[in-house]
Coordinates of C-alpha atoms and ligand atoms in Angstrom, one line a residue:
T20 CA 0.0 0.0 0.0
T21 CA 1.2 3.5 -0.7
A22 CA 2.5 5.4 2.4
A23 CA -0.2 7.6 4.0
P24 CA 0.0 11.3 3.1
W25 CA 1.9 13.4 5.7
W26 CA -1.3 15.3 6.6
T27 CA -3.0 12.2 8.0
S28 CA -0.8 12.6 11.2
A29 CA -0.7 16.4 11.1
V30 CA -2.5 18.9 13.3
V31 CA -3.3 22.3 11.8
Y32 CA -3.5 25.6 13.9
Q33 CA -5.7 28.4 12.5
V34 CA -4.4 31.9 13.1
Y35 CA -7.0 34.8 12.6
P36 CA -4.2 37.4 12.4
R37 CA -6.1 40.5 13.4
S38 CA -6.7 38.9 16.8
F39 CA -3.6 36.9 17.4
A40 CA -0.7 39.3 18.4
D41 CA -0.1 43.0 17.7
A42 CA 3.5 44.1 17.5
D43 CA 3.1 47.7 16.4
G44 CA 0.5 48.8 19.0
D45 CA -2.3 49.8 16.5
G46 CA -4.7 47.4 18.3
V47 CA -4.8 45.0 15.3
G48 CA -2.8 41.8 15.2
D49 CA 0.0 41.6 12.6
L50 CA 2.6 39.3 10.9
A51 CA 5.4 40.5 13.2
G52 CA 3.2 39.7 16.2
L53 CA 2.5 36.2 14.9
A54 CA 6.3 35.7 14.2
S55 CA 7.0 36.7 17.9
R56 CA 4.6 34.0 19.2
L57 CA 5.8 30.9 17.2
D58 CA 7.2 29.4 20.4
H59 CA 3.6 28.9 21.6
L60 CA 2.8 26.9 18.4
E61 CA 5.9 24.9 18.6
R62 CA 5.3 24.1 22.3
L63 CA 1.8 23.0 21.5
G64 CA 3.2 20.7 18.8
V65 CA 1.2 21.7 15.8
D66 CA 2.5 20.9 12.3
V67 CA 0.8 23.4 10.0
V68 CA -0.4 27.1 10.4
W69 CA -3.4 28.1 8.4
L70 CA -3.2 31.9 8.1
S71 CA -6.6 33.6 7.6
P72 CA -6.3 36.4 4.9
V73 CA -3.6 39.1 5.3
Y74 CA -3.9 40.4 1.7
A75 CA -4.7 44.0 0.7
S76 CA -8.4 44.5 1.8
P77 CA -10.8 47.3 2.8
Q78 CA -11.6 45.0 5.7
A79 CA -15.3 45.0 5.1
D80 CA -15.3 41.3 6.1
N81 CA -12.0 41.3 8.0
G82 CA -9.9 40.5 5.0
Y83 CA -12.3 38.0 3.2
D84 CA -12.8 40.9 0.8
I85 CA -9.6 41.1 -1.2
S86 CA -8.5 44.1 -3.3
D87 CA -5.0 42.7 -4.2
Y88 CA -4.2 39.0 -4.0
Q89 CA -0.5 39.6 -4.2
A90 CA 0.0 42.3 -1.6
I91 CA 0.0 42.3 2.2
D92 CA -2.4 44.8 3.8
P93 CA -0.4 47.5 5.6
V94 CA -2.4 46.7 8.8
F95 CA -0.7 43.3 8.9
G96 CA 2.8 44.4 7.5
T97 CA 4.7 44.0 4.3
L98 CA 5.6 41.2 1.9
E99 CA 9.1 41.2 3.6
D100 CA 7.4 40.6 6.9
F101 CA 5.5 37.7 5.3
D102 CA 8.7 36.2 3.8
R103 CA 10.4 36.5 7.2
L104 CA 7.4 34.8 8.9
L105 CA 7.4 32.0 6.4
A106 CA 11.1 31.4 6.7
E107 CA 10.7 31.2 10.5
V108 CA 7.8 28.8 10.3
H109 CA 9.8 26.5 8.0
A110 CA 12.9 26.8 10.2
R111 CA 10.8 25.4 13.0
G112 CA 9.7 22.4 10.9
M113 CA 6.2 23.7 10.4
K114 CA 4.2 24.5 7.2
L115 CA 2.1 27.5 6.3
V116 CA -1.1 27.4 4.2
M117 CA -2.8 30.6 3.0
D118 CA -6.5 31.3 2.9
L119 CA -7.7 31.3 -0.8
V120 CA -10.7 33.6 -1.2
V121 CA -11.7 33.4 -4.9
N122 CA -15.5 33.0 -4.9
H123 CA -15.5 36.8 -4.7
T124 CA -13.2 39.8 -4.5
S125 CA -13.6 43.1 -2.8
D126 CA -15.6 45.6 -4.7
E127 CA -12.4 47.7 -4.5
H128 CA -10.4 45.2 -6.5
P129 CA -9.2 46.8 -9.8
W130 CA -10.9 43.9 -11.6
F131 CA -14.3 44.9 -10.3
A132 CA -13.6 48.6 -10.8
E133 CA -13.1 47.8 -14.5
S134 CA -16.0 45.4 -14.7
R135 CA -18.5 47.9 -13.4
S136 CA -17.2 50.8 -15.4
S137 CA -19.2 49.9 -18.6
Q138 CA -21.3 47.1 -20.0
D139 CA -18.7 46.5 -22.7
N140 CA -15.6 46.6 -20.6
P141 CA -13.4 43.6 -21.3
K142 CA -13.7 42.5 -17.7
R143 CA -17.5 42.9 -17.6
D144 CA -17.9 39.1 -17.7
W145 CA -15.4 38.6 -14.8
Y146 CA -18.4 39.0 -12.5
W147 CA -22.1 38.2 -12.6
W148 CA -24.1 41.1 -14.1
R149 CA -27.8 40.9 -15.0
P150 CA -30.6 43.4 -15.9
P151 CA -33.6 43.8 -13.6
R152 CA -36.0 40.9 -13.6
D153 CA -38.5 41.0 -16.5
G154 CA -41.4 43.4 -15.8
F155 CA -39.5 45.3 -13.1
A156 CA -37.7 48.7 -13.2
A157 CA -34.2 49.0 -11.9
G158 CA -34.3 49.6 -8.2
E159 CA -37.8 48.4 -7.8
P160 CA -38.4 45.9 -5.0
G161 CA -38.4 42.4 -6.5
A162 CA -36.3 43.5 -9.5
E163 CA -33.3 41.4 -8.3
P164 CA -32.5 38.8 -11.0
T165 CA -33.0 35.9 -8.7
N166 CA -34.6 35.3 -5.3
W167 CA -31.3 34.4 -3.6
E168 CA -30.6 35.7 -0.1
S169 CA -27.1 36.8 0.8
F170 CA -25.3 34.9 3.7
F171 CA -25.1 38.3 5.2
S172 CA -28.8 39.2 5.0
G173 CA -30.8 40.9 2.3
P174 CA -30.8 40.2 -1.4
A175 CA -27.7 38.7 -3.0
W176 CA -27.9 41.3 -5.8
T177 CA -27.1 45.1 -5.7
L178 CA -28.0 47.6 -8.4
D179 CA -25.1 49.4 -9.9
E180 CA -26.7 52.7 -11.0
K181 CA -24.0 53.6 -13.6
T182 CA -24.8 50.7 -15.9
G183 CA -28.4 50.0 -14.6
E184 CA -27.6 46.3 -14.0
Y185 CA -27.3 44.2 -10.8
Y186 CA -24.2 42.4 -9.6
L187 CA -24.2 39.2 -7.6
H188 CA -22.8 38.9 -4.1
L189 CA -23.5 35.8 -2.0
F190 CA -22.0 37.7 0.9
D191 CA -21.7 41.4 1.6
R192 CA -22.4 43.9 -1.2
K193 CA -18.7 44.7 -0.9
Q194 CA -17.9 41.1 -2.0
P195 CA -18.9 40.7 -5.7
D196 CA -18.9 37.1 -6.9
L197 CA -16.3 36.2 -9.6
N198 CA -17.7 34.5 -12.7
W199 CA -15.9 31.1 -12.8
E200 CA -17.6 30.3 -16.1
N201 CA -15.1 32.7 -17.6
P202 CA -11.7 31.0 -18.3
E203 CA -9.9 34.3 -18.0
V204 CA -11.0 34.4 -14.3
R205 CA -9.9 30.9 -13.7
H206 CA -6.5 31.4 -15.2
A207 CA -6.0 34.7 -13.3
V208 CA -6.7 32.7 -10.1
Y209 CA -4.3 29.9 -11.0
D210 CA -1.5 32.4 -11.9
M211 CA -1.9 33.9 -8.4
M212 CA -1.9 30.5 -6.7
R213 CA 1.3 29.5 -8.5
W214 CA 2.8 32.9 -7.4
W215 CA 2.2 32.0 -3.8
L216 CA 3.5 28.4 -4.1
D217 CA 6.6 29.8 -5.9
R218 CA 7.0 32.0 -2.8
G219 CA 7.2 28.9 -0.7
V220 CA 3.7 28.5 0.9
D221 CA 2.6 24.9 1.5
G222 CA -1.0 25.0 0.2
F223 CA -4.4 26.6 0.7
R224 CA -7.6 26.6 2.7
M225 CA -10.2 27.5 0.1
D226 CA -13.0 29.8 1.2
V227 CA -16.5 28.7 0.2
I228 CA -14.9 27.0 -2.8
N229 CA -18.0 24.8 -3.6
L230 CA -20.0 28.0 -4.3
I231 CA -17.8 29.1 -7.2
S232 CA -19.9 27.0 -9.6
K233 CA -23.4 28.5 -10.4
D234 CA -25.8 27.5 -13.1
P235 CA -25.4 30.2 -15.7
A236 CA -29.2 30.3 -16.1
L237 CA -29.2 31.6 -12.5
P238 CA -32.5 30.0 -11.6
D239 CA -34.6 30.9 -8.5
G240 CA -34.3 28.4 -5.7
A241 CA -36.6 27.2 -2.9
T242 CA -36.8 29.5 0.1
T243 CA -37.8 28.9 3.7
G244 CA -39.6 32.2 3.7
T245 CA -37.6 33.2 6.8
G246 CA -35.0 35.0 4.7
G247 CA -32.5 32.5 6.0
L248 CA -28.8 33.1 5.2
G249 CA -28.1 31.9 1.7
D250 CA -31.8 31.1 1.2
G251 CA -32.9 30.4 -2.4
F252 CA -29.4 29.7 -3.6
P253 CA -30.0 26.4 -5.5
H254 CA -26.4 25.0 -5.5
Y255 CA -25.8 25.0 -1.8
G256 CA -23.3 22.3 -1.7
T257 CA -22.3 21.3 -5.2
G258 CA -22.6 23.5 -8.3
P259 CA -22.8 21.9 -11.8
R260 CA -19.1 22.3 -12.8
I261 CA -17.4 22.3 -9.3
H262 CA -15.6 19.0 -9.8
E263 CA -14.4 20.1 -13.3
F264 CA -13.1 23.5 -11.8
L265 CA -11.3 21.8 -8.9
Q266 CA -9.7 19.2 -11.1
E267 CA -8.5 22.0 -13.5
M268 CA -7.2 24.0 -10.6
H269 CA -5.3 21.0 -9.2
R270 CA -3.8 20.3 -12.7
E271 CA -2.9 23.9 -13.4
V272 CA -1.5 24.7 -10.0
F273 CA -0.1 21.6 -8.3
R274 CA 0.7 19.0 -10.9
G275 CA 4.4 18.5 -11.5
R276 CA 5.3 20.2 -8.2
T277 CA 7.4 18.3 -5.8
G278 CA 6.9 18.9 -2.1
E279 CA 4.2 18.3 0.5
F280 CA 1.1 20.4 0.0
L281 CA -2.2 20.7 1.8
T282 CA -5.6 21.8 0.3
V283 CA -8.8 22.0 2.3
G284 CA -12.0 23.2 0.7
E285 CA -14.5 25.0 3.0
M286 CA -17.8 23.9 1.6
P287 CA -21.1 25.2 3.2
G288 CA -23.8 22.6 2.5
V289 CA -21.5 19.8 1.3
T290 CA -22.8 16.3 2.0
W291 CA -20.7 13.2 2.8
E292 CA -21.6 11.8 -0.6
D293 CA -20.1 14.9 -2.3
A294 CA -17.1 14.7 0.1
R295 CA -16.3 11.2 -1.1
L296 CA -15.8 12.7 -4.6
F297 CA -14.0 15.9 -3.5
T298 CA -11.4 14.1 -1.3
D299 CA -10.8 10.9 -3.4
P300 CA -7.1 11.2 -4.1
A301 CA -7.6 9.6 -7.5
R302 CA -9.7 12.5 -8.7
G303 CA -7.2 15.2 -7.9
E304 CA -9.5 17.8 -6.4
V305 CA -8.8 18.6 -2.7
D306 CA -7.3 16.7 0.2
M307 CA -10.1 17.3 2.6
V308 CA -13.2 19.5 3.1
F309 CA -14.8 21.6 5.9
Q310 CA -18.4 20.4 6.2
F311 CA -21.1 22.2 8.2
E312 CA -23.5 19.4 9.1
H313 CA -22.2 19.0 12.6
V314 CA -22.0 22.7 13.4
S315 CA -25.6 23.3 12.2
L316 CA -27.2 20.7 14.5
D317 CA -28.0 23.4 17.1
H318 CA -29.5 25.8 14.5
G319 CA -33.2 26.2 15.4
Q320 CA -36.2 27.0 13.2
G321 CA -35.0 30.5 12.5
G322 CA -31.5 29.3 11.5
K323 CA -28.1 30.0 12.8
F324 CA -29.1 32.9 15.1
D325 CA -32.0 30.9 16.6
P326 CA -30.0 28.3 18.4
K327 CA -31.4 25.2 20.2
P328 CA -29.6 22.7 22.5
L329 CA -27.5 20.1 20.8
D330 CA -28.7 16.5 21.0
L331 CA -25.5 14.5 21.4
R332 CA -27.1 11.6 19.5
D333 CA -27.5 13.9 16.4
L334 CA -23.8 14.8 16.7
K335 CA -22.7 11.1 16.9
A336 CA -25.0 10.2 14.0
S337 CA -23.5 13.0 11.9
L338 CA -19.8 12.5 12.7
G339 CA -20.3 8.7 12.6
R340 CA -21.7 9.0 9.1
W341 CA -18.7 11.1 7.9
Q342 CA -16.3 8.6 9.5
A343 CA -17.9 5.7 7.8
A344 CA -18.3 7.5 4.4
L345 CA -14.5 8.4 4.2
A346 CA -13.2 5.3 5.9
E347 CA -11.8 3.7 2.7
T348 CA -11.4 6.6 0.3
G349 CA -11.0 10.3 1.0
W350 CA -10.2 12.0 4.3
N351 CA -12.0 14.0 7.1
S352 CA -11.1 17.3 8.6
L353 CA -12.0 17.6 12.3
Y354 CA -13.1 20.8 13.9
W355 CA -15.4 22.5 16.4
C356 CA -13.9 26.0 16.3
N357 CA -12.9 28.6 13.7
H358 CA -13.3 32.3 13.2
D359 CA -16.9 31.8 12.2
Q360 CA -18.1 29.5 15.0
P361 CA -18.8 30.3 18.6
R362 CA -16.3 28.9 21.2
V363 CA -17.0 25.2 21.7
V364 CA -16.6 25.3 25.5
S365 CA -19.4 27.9 25.7
R366 CA -21.5 26.4 22.9
F367 CA -21.4 22.7 23.8
G368 CA -19.6 22.6 27.1
D369 CA -19.8 24.4 30.4
D370 CA -17.9 27.6 30.6
G371 CA -18.7 28.0 34.3
Q372 CA -18.2 25.3 37.0
W373 CA -16.8 22.6 34.6
W374 CA -14.9 24.9 32.3
R375 CA -11.6 22.9 32.3
E376 CA -13.2 19.5 32.3
S377 CA -15.7 20.3 29.5
A378 CA -13.1 22.0 27.3
T379 CA -10.7 19.1 27.6
A380 CA -13.6 16.5 27.1
W381 CA -14.6 18.1 23.8
A382 CA -11.0 18.3 22.7
T383 CA -10.5 14.6 23.5
V384 CA -13.6 13.5 21.5
L385 CA -12.5 15.5 18.5
H386 CA -8.8 14.8 18.3
L387 CA -9.0 11.0 18.4
H388 CA -11.3 10.6 15.4
R389 CA -9.9 9.6 12.1
G390 CA -9.0 12.7 10.2
T391 CA -6.9 15.9 10.5
P392 CA -7.7 18.0 13.5
F393 CA -7.8 21.9 13.2
V394 CA -7.1 23.9 16.4
Y395 CA -8.5 27.4 16.2
Q396 CA -6.4 30.1 18.1
G397 CA -7.3 30.2 21.7
E398 CA -9.2 26.9 21.6
E399 CA -6.1 25.3 23.1
L400 CA -6.5 27.6 26.1
G401 CA -10.3 26.9 26.5
M402 CA -11.1 30.5 25.5
T403 CA -14.8 31.2 25.9
N404 CA -17.5 33.3 24.2
A405 CA -17.3 37.0 25.3
P406 CA -19.9 39.0 27.3
F407 CA -21.0 41.5 24.7
A408 CA -23.1 44.2 26.4
G409 CA -24.8 45.0 23.1
V410 CA -24.5 45.0 19.3
H411 CA -22.4 48.3 19.6
E412 CA -19.6 46.1 21.0
M413 CA -19.7 43.8 17.9
R414 CA -17.8 44.3 14.7
D415 CA -18.7 41.4 12.4
V416 CA -20.5 42.4 9.2
E417 CA -22.6 39.2 9.3
S418 CA -23.9 40.1 12.8
L419 CA -24.4 43.8 12.1
N420 CA -26.3 43.2 8.9
H421 CA -28.4 40.5 10.6
H422 CA -29.2 42.8 13.5
R423 CA -30.2 45.7 11.2
R424 CA -32.4 43.6 8.9
Q425 CA -34.1 41.8 11.8
V426 CA -34.8 45.0 13.7
E427 CA -36.0 46.7 10.5
A428 CA -38.4 43.7 10.1
G429 CA -39.8 44.4 13.5
V430 CA -38.1 41.6 15.5
D431 CA -37.6 42.4 19.2
P432 CA -34.0 43.7 19.5
D433 CA -33.4 41.7 22.7
V434 CA -34.3 38.5 20.9
V435 CA -31.9 39.4 18.0
L436 CA -29.2 40.2 20.6
R437 CA -29.6 36.9 22.4
G438 CA -29.0 35.0 19.1
L439 CA -26.0 37.1 18.3
R440 CA -24.5 36.7 21.8
A441 CA -24.8 32.9 21.5
M442 CA -23.8 32.4 17.9
G443 CA -22.1 35.6 16.6
R444 CA -18.7 35.3 15.0
D445 CA -17.2 38.0 17.2
N446 CA -17.2 35.4 20.0
A447 CA -14.3 33.7 18.1
R448 CA -12.5 36.9 17.3
T449 CA -11.7 38.4 20.7
P450 CA -7.9 38.8 21.1
V451 CA -5.9 35.7 22.1
Q452 CA -5.3 35.8 25.9
W453 CA -1.6 35.5 26.4
D454 CA -1.3 36.7 30.1
A455 CA -3.1 38.6 32.8
T456 CA -1.8 42.0 32.0
P457 CA -4.1 44.7 30.4
N458 CA -5.3 43.6 27.0
A459 CA -4.0 40.1 27.9
G460 CA -0.6 40.9 26.3
F461 CA -2.3 41.1 22.9
T462 CA -1.6 44.8 22.2
S463 CA 0.0 47.8 23.9
G464 CA -2.8 49.9 22.1
E465 CA -6.6 49.9 22.0
P466 CA -7.7 46.5 20.8
W467 CA -9.9 46.5 17.7
L468 CA -12.3 44.2 19.6
A469 CA -12.5 44.1 23.4
V470 CA -10.4 41.5 25.2
N471 CA -12.5 39.1 27.2
P472 CA -12.3 40.2 30.9
N473 CA -11.7 36.5 31.9
H474 CA -8.2 36.8 30.6
S475 CA -7.3 37.7 34.2
W476 CA -7.2 34.0 34.9
L477 CA -7.8 32.4 31.5
N478 CA -4.5 32.9 29.7
A479 CA -1.5 31.1 28.2
E480 CA 1.0 32.1 30.9
A481 CA -1.2 30.6 33.6
Q482 CA -1.4 27.3 31.7
Y483 CA 2.0 26.5 30.3
D484 CA 3.3 24.9 33.6
D485 CA 0.1 23.5 34.9
P486 CA 0.0 19.8 33.9
R487 CA -3.8 19.7 34.1
S488 CA -4.3 22.8 32.0
V489 CA -6.4 22.9 28.7
F490 CA -3.2 23.8 26.9
N491 CA -1.3 20.8 28.2
H492 CA -4.2 18.5 27.4
Y493 CA -4.2 19.7 23.8
R494 CA -0.4 19.2 23.7
R495 CA -0.8 15.6 24.9
L496 CA -3.6 15.0 22.4
I497 CA -1.4 16.2 19.6
G498 CA 1.5 14.2 20.9
L499 CA -0.7 11.0 20.8
R500 CA -1.4 11.6 17.1
H501 CA 2.3 11.9 16.4
E502 CA 3.2 8.9 18.6
L503 CA 0.5 6.3 17.9
P504 CA -0.2 5.3 14.2
V505 CA -3.6 4.0 15.4
V506 CA -4.7 7.6 16.0
A507 CA -4.0 8.7 12.4
L508 CA -4.8 5.6 10.5
G509 CA -6.8 3.2 12.8
D510 CA -10.3 2.1 11.8
F511 CA -13.2 3.9 13.6
R512 CA -16.1 2.3 15.3
M513 CA -18.8 4.3 17.1
L514 CA -20.2 2.9 20.4
L515 CA -23.2 3.7 22.5
A516 CA -24.8 5.6 19.5
D517 CA -28.1 6.1 21.4
H518 CA -26.6 7.3 24.7
P519 CA -27.7 10.9 25.2
H520 CA -24.7 12.0 27.3
V521 CA -21.7 9.7 26.6
Y522 CA -19.6 9.8 23.4
A523 CA -17.6 6.6 23.0
Y524 CA -15.7 5.0 20.1
E525 CA -12.9 2.6 19.3
R526 CA -9.9 2.9 17.0
A527 CA -7.9 -0.2 15.9
L528 CA -4.8 -0.7 13.8
D529 CA -2.4 -3.7 13.6
G530 CA -3.7 -5.1 16.9
V531 CA -3.5 -1.8 18.8
R532 CA -6.8 -0.6 20.1
L533 CA -8.0 2.6 21.7
L534 CA -11.2 3.3 23.5
V535 CA -12.3 6.9 23.8
V536 CA -15.1 7.5 26.3
A537 CA -16.3 10.9 27.4
N538 CA -19.2 12.1 29.5
L539 CA -20.4 15.2 27.7
G540 CA -22.6 16.4 30.5
G541 CA -22.6 17.5 34.2
A542 CA -24.2 14.4 35.7
E543 CA -22.2 11.2 36.6
Q544 CA -22.6 8.4 34.0
T545 CA -21.8 4.7 34.1
V546 CA -21.6 2.8 30.9
D547 CA -21.0 -0.8 29.9
V548 CA -17.9 -1.5 27.7
D549 CA -16.2 -4.7 26.5
P550 CA -14.7 -6.4 29.7
A551 CA -11.4 -6.6 27.7
W552 CA -10.9 -2.9 28.6
S553 CA -10.7 -3.6 32.3
D554 CA -6.9 -4.1 32.3
A555 CA -6.1 -1.5 29.6
D556 CA -3.7 1.4 30.1
V557 CA -5.2 4.9 30.6
V558 CA -3.1 6.9 28.1
L559 CA -5.0 10.2 28.7
S560 CA -7.5 11.5 31.1
N561 CA -8.9 14.9 32.0
T562 CA -9.9 14.1 35.6
D563 CA -9.5 11.8 38.6
A564 CA -13.3 11.3 38.7
A565 CA -13.4 8.2 36.5
H566 CA -13.1 4.5 37.2
V567 CA -12.7 1.5 34.9
S568 CA -13.8 -1.9 36.2
A569 CA -14.6 -5.2 34.6
G570 CA -17.0 -4.2 31.7
R571 CA -17.9 -0.8 33.2
V572 CA -16.7 2.7 33.1
E573 CA -17.8 5.2 35.7
L574 CA -17.5 8.8 34.6
G575 CA -17.7 12.0 36.7
P576 CA -19.1 15.2 35.1
W577 CA -17.3 15.9 31.8
A578 CA -14.8 13.1 32.4
A579 CA -13.0 11.9 29.3
L580 CA -10.7 8.9 29.1
V581 CA -8.5 7.3 26.4
L582 CA -7.7 3.6 27.0
K583 CA -5.1 1.6 25.0
R584 CA -4.6 -2.2 24.7
Ligands
ISL630 O1 -20.7 30.1 9.2 C1 -21.4 30.6 8.3 C2 -22.6 29.9 7.7 O2 -23.7 30.6 8.2 C3 -21.0 31.9 7.8 O3 -20.8 32.7 9.0 C4 -19.8 32.0 7.0 O4 -19.8 33.2 6.3 C5 -19.8 30.9 5.9 O5 -19.5 29.7 6.5 C6 -18.6 31.2 4.9 O6 -17.4 31.5 5.5 C7 -16.3 31.9 4.8 O7 -16.7 32.9 3.8 C8 -17.2 34.2 4.2 C9 -16.3 34.8 5.4 O8 -17.1 35.8 6.0 C10 -16.0 33.7 6.4 O9 -15.2 34.3 7.5 C11 -15.3 32.6 5.7 O10 -14.9 31.6 6.7 C12 -17.1 35.1 3.0 O11 -15.8 35.1 2.5

C-alpha cells in the first residue's frame, strides 16, 4: 500500500491574524506579532499554520474581501514581513497554508472597478451582471434577477446605477462574486496561486470553494420564507461544474510540483456523498473539506441565530456517518472551532463550573477521530465566548447586517441580541489571551475588539506549567497523534450511539486498540464496555473522577478517558 500522506498525522492551527498578536501597537494583530509567538505553536506541537487572509483589503469582512491578492495589507505588515514569517515557520519544521478567497473579490479590487465601469468593458464578464428581472424597473423591490438571499442578510444582488444592472454577491455587497464560467477568471486565479506556491507556501484553505460554480441560467431556488442566510441559492453544496473546476485548478497549480502540500476546501452545504468525490485522491480535487453538518445541528427554526440545545445523538450520527463515508477513500477534517463559529466550551460545554473538564472533554472527543484536527487560536486555552453588552460592541458584518435587517423587520432587538450573543462570530475573534496584563498581552494599544475580561485567569501564561491545563491537554492529544499510528490511521467504530450524554468510540490498527469514552454532561454516568478494557492502560484522562472496572466505566461530570490495549 502507498504510504499515508503526511497530513494524516498532522494537526493544523488556524491563526486569525487581526486577533492573534499585535507588534506595532495599533490594536490589530499583525505578521510581526505572529512571528513573535511561534514558540507557543511549537510548544503546542502543531504541524501546520493556516493563516486567515492578510492580503490588501478594505476589511469589510475582516480580509475576506480582497483588493489585491499579491500584496499584504499594511495593517498586517509587508511582503518582507511575510517572507520572514514563512522562513521562521519553515525553520521550526512547520508548514504554512494561505487562505484562498476566490469565490468573490472586494468591490475595491481593480478587476471589479473595471468590470463595473461599462457594459462593454473587457472585464464585464469577470463578475455576474444581470438586468432587472423582466417586468421590473431597476431599483424596484423584486427587480433582483434571482430570489437568492445573501449569507449576510438581504438580497444577493445590488443595483449598480451607472450601468443599470445588478451584480451578484452571495456575501456582503462589498464582496462581488467572480464568474468562474469565464476561463480568464480561472487562469488569473491559477496564476496567483502559483505565485504564492513559488514564494514557498505549502497550500491553501479554500474559502466557500464549492460556491464558485453556479448554473449560468441563474434559476430561482426554494426559500424557507424566513429570509435565511443563503436562502434560495440552489447550488448550496455542489454546483454543476465544481468537480471540473477543482480538477482543472489541481492540474494547473499543483501538478508537477514536488513537495508536500495541503488543500482543504471550505464547503457550506456539502454532503458526505459529495465529500467522497471531493477528497478521493484519484480525482485530484482537494485533500479534505470543511463540512457544516455537525455545526448546524444546534440551529433552530430561524436558522443560525436561533440556536437550540445540541442533542448528542445527532452529533454522533453526523460524525459517525462522515467517519464511515470516508473510511476507505478520502479524508476527514476535524473541527469544532474557527473564526466563524462560537467557542466550543461555551456552545457545547460548560464555561462555568466545569470549564476545564468540558473544554478538555470536547477536545479529546474530536482529536482521536480519524481525520486531520484543526485547532483554532485560543481553543487550546479553552477560550470562551465573550460577554457582549450590546451590538455596539460587535464588529462582524454578518452580525451587524443580521441585526439591522431583523430590527427593521420588527423583531424584538433583545431576541436578536440573544441569538448574536450565543452564535455571533465576534465570539471567536476576541484577542488571544496571552497573560493577565491589560489587554492580555495582545496589544499595547486599544484592541480593535474588546479583550475578554476573563483573561485575568484564562490565559496562556497561567497554563504553560500546569500539567492539568487545557493547553497541556491539547499538547498531549497532539502528541498522541504523532506517537501512535492508530490515531491517524486506525479504523473507527462508534459505540453507544443512542446514549444521550456519553460519546464513545474505538480505534484499531495492527492489533493496537484505543477506547475513547467521554461524559459530555454535568451528571455522573456509568456505561458498559467490553470487559477486555478492564486491564487496559489509561493513556489520557482529564480528571481523577473516572473508574474503569470489569466491563464498566464510571465517569464523573465531563470526564474523558483514552484507554489503550
Ligand atoms: O458560518 C457561516 C454559515 O452561516 C457563515 O458565518 C460563513 O460566512 C460561511 O461559512 C462562509 O465562511 C467563509 O466565507 C465568508 C467569510 O465571511 C467567512 O469568514 C469565511 O470563513 C465570506 O468570505
